[in-house]
Coordinates of C-alpha atoms in Angstrom, one line a residue:
M1 CA 139.6 88.9 119.1
S2 CA 137.5 90.8 116.1
L3 CA 138.2 89.5 112.9
S4 CA 135.6 90.3 109.6
I5 CA 134.6 88.2 106.7
G6 CA 132.6 90.3 104.0
I7 CA 130.6 88.7 101.7
V8 CA 130.9 90.5 98.7
G9 CA 129.7 89.4 95.1
L10 CA 127.5 91.1 91.8
P11 CA 124.1 92.5 92.7
N12 CA 121.3 89.7 93.0
V13 CA 123.2 86.9 93.2
G14 CA 122.0 86.1 96.9
K15 CA 124.2 87.6 99.3
S16 CA 121.7 89.0 101.6
T17 CA 119.6 85.9 101.4
L18 CA 122.7 84.6 102.5
F19 CA 123.6 87.0 105.4
N20 CA 119.7 86.7 106.5
A21 CA 120.2 83.1 106.5
L22 CA 123.6 83.1 108.8
T23 CA 122.6 85.8 111.1
K24 CA 119.0 85.6 111.2
K25 CA 119.4 89.7 111.3
S26 CA 116.9 91.0 109.3
V27 CA 118.4 93.5 106.0
P28 CA 117.2 94.4 102.8
A29 CA 117.2 91.4 100.5
E30 CA 114.8 93.2 97.5
N31 CA 115.0 92.0 94.2
Y32 CA 117.0 95.5 93.1
P33 CA 120.5 96.4 92.7
F34 CA 122.3 98.6 95.7
C35 CA 119.6 97.6 97.8
T36 CA 121.9 97.4 100.8
I37 CA 123.7 101.0 100.5
D38 CA 125.0 100.3 104.2
P39 CA 127.0 97.1 105.1
S40 CA 124.9 95.3 107.5
V41 CA 127.2 93.2 110.8
G42 CA 126.2 89.9 112.1
I43 CA 128.1 88.3 114.9
V44 CA 127.4 84.3 114.2
P45 CA 128.6 81.7 116.9
V46 CA 131.2 78.7 115.6
P47 CA 129.5 75.5 115.8
D48 CA 131.5 73.1 117.9
E49 CA 130.5 69.8 120.0
R50 CA 133.5 70.0 121.8
L51 CA 132.3 73.3 123.4
D52 CA 128.9 71.9 124.2
K53 CA 130.6 68.5 125.7
L54 CA 133.0 70.3 128.5
S55 CA 130.3 72.8 129.7
E56 CA 127.6 69.5 130.2
M57 CA 131.1 67.8 131.8
S58 CA 132.0 71.1 134.0
K59 CA 127.8 71.6 134.6
S60 CA 128.4 75.1 133.4
K61 CA 125.3 78.2 134.2
K62 CA 126.6 80.2 130.7
T63 CA 128.3 78.4 127.3
I64 CA 129.6 81.0 125.4
P65 CA 130.6 80.0 121.8
A66 CA 133.4 81.3 119.5
V67 CA 132.2 83.9 116.9
V68 CA 132.6 85.2 113.4
E69 CA 131.6 88.5 112.2
F70 CA 130.5 88.8 108.6
V71 CA 129.7 92.3 107.3
D72 CA 127.0 92.4 104.2
I73 CA 128.3 94.8 101.5
A74 CA 126.3 95.9 98.4
G75 CA 126.8 94.8 95.1
L76 CA 130.1 95.4 93.2
V77 CA 129.7 96.5 89.7
K78 CA 132.2 96.6 86.1
G79 CA 134.1 99.9 87.3
A80 CA 133.8 99.9 91.0
S81 CA 137.3 100.5 91.6
E82 CA 137.0 103.7 89.2
G83 CA 133.8 105.1 91.5
A84 CA 130.6 103.0 89.2
G85 CA 127.4 102.4 90.7
L86 CA 128.5 103.0 94.7
G87 CA 131.9 101.8 94.2
N88 CA 134.1 103.4 96.2
K89 CA 132.3 103.5 99.2
F90 CA 131.6 99.3 99.2
L91 CA 135.4 99.1 98.5
Q92 CA 136.3 100.7 101.6
N93 CA 133.9 98.5 103.4
I94 CA 135.8 95.6 102.0
R95 CA 139.3 97.0 102.7
E96 CA 137.9 97.2 106.2
C97 CA 137.5 92.9 106.0
D98 CA 139.8 90.1 106.8
A99 CA 139.0 87.9 104.3
I100 CA 136.0 87.3 101.7
I101 CA 133.1 85.0 101.0
E102 CA 132.5 86.0 97.5
V103 CA 129.0 84.2 96.3
V104 CA 128.4 83.7 92.8
R105 CA 125.0 83.0 91.5
I106 CA 125.1 79.7 89.2
F107 CA 121.3 79.0 89.2
E108 CA 118.8 80.2 86.2
D109 CA 115.8 82.3 87.6
K110 CA 114.0 84.3 85.2
D111 CA 112.2 86.1 87.9
I112 CA 115.3 87.2 89.5
I113 CA 117.6 90.0 87.1
H114 CA 120.8 89.6 87.0
V115 CA 122.6 93.1 86.5
H116 CA 124.5 91.9 82.9
D117 CA 121.0 89.9 81.2
K118 CA 122.7 86.5 81.7
V119 CA 124.0 83.9 84.0
D120 CA 127.5 83.3 83.6
P121 CA 129.6 82.4 87.0
M122 CA 133.2 83.0 85.6
F123 CA 132.4 85.7 83.7
D124 CA 131.1 87.5 87.1
I125 CA 134.0 86.0 89.4
E126 CA 136.6 88.1 86.8
I127 CA 134.7 91.2 87.2
I128 CA 134.8 91.4 90.9
N129 CA 138.0 90.0 91.3
M130 CA 139.2 92.3 88.8
E131 CA 137.5 95.0 91.1
L132 CA 139.2 93.9 93.5
E133 CA 142.5 93.8 92.3
A134 CA 142.1 97.2 90.6
A135 CA 141.5 98.7 94.0
G136 CA 144.5 96.6 95.9
I137 CA 142.1 94.4 97.9
K138 CA 144.0 91.4 98.4
K139 CA 142.8 89.0 101.7
P140 CA 141.9 85.2 101.4
T141 CA 138.8 84.4 99.7
L142 CA 136.0 81.4 100.0
Y143 CA 134.1 81.2 96.8
V144 CA 130.6 80.8 98.1
L145 CA 128.1 78.9 94.9
N146 CA 124.7 80.0 95.5
T147 CA 123.0 76.9 94.3
S148 CA 118.9 77.3 94.8
E149 CA 118.0 75.3 92.1
A150 CA 121.1 74.6 89.9
S151 CA 122.0 71.8 87.8
E152 CA 124.4 69.5 88.1
E153 CA 125.5 70.1 84.1
N154 CA 125.7 73.9 85.0
K155 CA 127.6 73.2 88.3
R156 CA 130.6 70.9 86.6
D157 CA 130.6 73.9 83.9
F158 CA 133.3 75.6 85.6
I159 CA 134.4 74.5 89.4
S160 CA 137.7 73.2 88.4
Q161 CA 138.2 76.7 86.7
L162 CA 137.6 78.3 89.9
P163 CA 140.8 80.5 91.3
G164 CA 140.3 78.7 95.1
P165 CA 138.5 76.9 97.5
H166 CA 134.6 77.1 97.2
L167 CA 131.4 75.7 98.8
E168 CA 128.2 74.6 97.4
I169 CA 125.0 76.1 99.6
D170 CA 121.5 77.1 99.2
P171 CA 121.0 80.1 101.4
I172 CA 117.1 79.8 100.9
F173 CA 116.4 76.6 102.5
G174 CA 119.7 76.9 105.1
T175 CA 121.9 74.0 103.5
G176 CA 125.4 74.1 104.0
L177 CA 125.5 76.9 106.5
D178 CA 127.0 75.7 110.0
Q179 CA 130.2 73.8 107.4
L180 CA 130.4 77.6 105.7
I181 CA 130.4 79.5 109.5
T182 CA 133.0 76.6 110.3
R183 CA 134.7 77.4 106.9
S184 CA 134.9 80.9 107.7
Y185 CA 136.6 80.9 111.1
E186 CA 139.2 78.6 109.1
L187 CA 139.7 81.0 106.4
L188 CA 140.9 83.9 109.1
D189 CA 143.1 81.3 110.2
L190 CA 141.6 80.9 113.5
I191 CA 142.2 78.3 116.5
T192 CA 139.5 77.4 119.2
F193 CA 141.0 77.1 122.9
F194 CA 138.8 76.7 125.8
T195 CA 138.0 77.4 129.3
T196 CA 135.8 75.9 131.5
G197 CA 134.1 75.8 134.8
E198 CA 131.0 75.5 136.7
K199 CA 130.5 79.4 136.4
E200 CA 131.0 79.0 132.6
S201 CA 132.6 77.8 130.3
R202 CA 133.9 79.5 126.9
A203 CA 135.7 79.0 123.8
W204 CA 138.3 81.5 122.6
T205 CA 140.0 83.0 119.3
T206 CA 143.3 83.1 118.6
K207 CA 145.3 83.3 115.4
R208 CA 146.9 80.1 114.8
N209 CA 150.5 79.3 116.2
A210 CA 149.8 82.0 118.6
T211 CA 152.1 81.2 122.0
A212 CA 150.7 80.9 125.3
P213 CA 150.8 84.8 125.9
Y214 CA 149.3 85.8 122.9
A215 CA 146.4 83.8 123.3
A216 CA 145.9 84.9 126.7
K217 CA 145.0 88.4 125.6
S218 CA 142.2 87.3 124.2
I219 CA 140.8 86.8 127.7
H220 CA 142.2 90.4 128.7
T221 CA 144.8 92.4 126.9
D222 CA 146.9 92.3 130.5
F223 CA 147.1 88.9 130.7
M224 CA 149.8 88.9 127.5
E225 CA 152.0 91.3 129.6
K226 CA 151.0 89.7 133.0
F227 CA 151.8 86.1 132.1
I228 CA 153.5 83.4 134.2
R229 CA 153.0 80.1 133.3
A230 CA 149.6 78.1 131.1
E231 CA 148.3 74.9 132.7
V232 CA 147.3 73.0 129.7
I233 CA 145.1 69.7 129.1
E234 CA 143.6 68.7 125.4
W235 CA 140.3 68.7 125.3
D236 CA 138.8 65.6 125.3
K237 CA 141.5 63.9 127.8
L238 CA 139.9 66.3 129.8
L239 CA 137.0 64.3 129.2
E240 CA 138.0 60.8 129.6
A241 CA 139.0 62.3 132.8
G242 CA 135.6 63.6 133.7
S243 CA 137.5 66.3 136.0
Y244 CA 140.0 69.2 136.4
A245 CA 140.9 67.2 139.5
A246 CA 141.0 63.4 138.3
A247 CA 143.3 65.1 135.3
R248 CA 145.5 66.5 137.4
A249 CA 145.8 63.1 139.7
K250 CA 146.2 61.4 136.6
G251 CA 149.3 63.6 135.4
W252 CA 147.6 64.5 132.5
V253 CA 147.5 68.4 132.9
R254 CA 150.5 70.2 131.9
T255 CA 152.5 73.2 133.2
E256 CA 153.6 75.1 129.7
G257 CA 155.8 78.4 129.7
K258 CA 156.1 81.4 127.4
E259 CA 157.4 79.8 124.1
Y260 CA 154.0 77.1 124.0
I261 CA 152.4 77.3 121.1
V262 CA 148.9 76.5 122.1
Q263 CA 146.8 74.4 119.9
D264 CA 143.4 73.9 118.5
G265 CA 141.3 71.9 121.1
D266 CA 143.5 72.9 124.0
V267 CA 141.9 73.4 127.4
V268 CA 144.3 76.0 129.1
E269 CA 144.2 77.9 132.5
F270 CA 146.5 80.8 132.7
L271 CA 148.4 82.0 135.4
I272 CA 149.0 86.1 135.7

């Protein structure tokens, strides 16, 4: 399942710095507007200690995490929906994303210019949201507050006014990045199920409330049509048992049919 999150905001709020910190991928982050003309894409693993424990139990040769796709999109400006700046191109890139991280600058730094010559977080948010609304774009949004050297007073002034969920990070020092990746995964309304064995342990992605056949297509598209049944056990119960064989002997491995709703943390074997 390939779902992506667009990182948006006004120029020089820290979008590319955040993207670089998330992906360790080199994209321009110089101090001038529109330095990021084409979106850069980074595939980021989702931190999950459950997968690590399952891999250790199975003595897996490979461990493959779930991932989130982040898209670094150049800064929007007022009038973007009418073509200002590189607006039309940027808005099209956002339309292709499934959710939005809106980076908001709340720190003062005379060496880093602001496109409006002042730091006013709520004004910045209003501009971005107005342009997205004018372009007919509605995806889930997480407001990421760039707190680099921000004072507590600056934060308190506007956090209560935010129109959606938020997270504070400092991308320069990498604080809050794992939490951001996890929150982004949740923003896409995704859950994780697992397969584990000696060959590999792997985290798979599916939409919340997915039936077993729908989740099975994450492994291979043919699995949805050819689905017969699934053998399911919660990840922690499998760890408690110590092996599939022991879990089956205890009667902890369940057989589920086409109507079963896959739960976050299920370990699943699909029979086709």
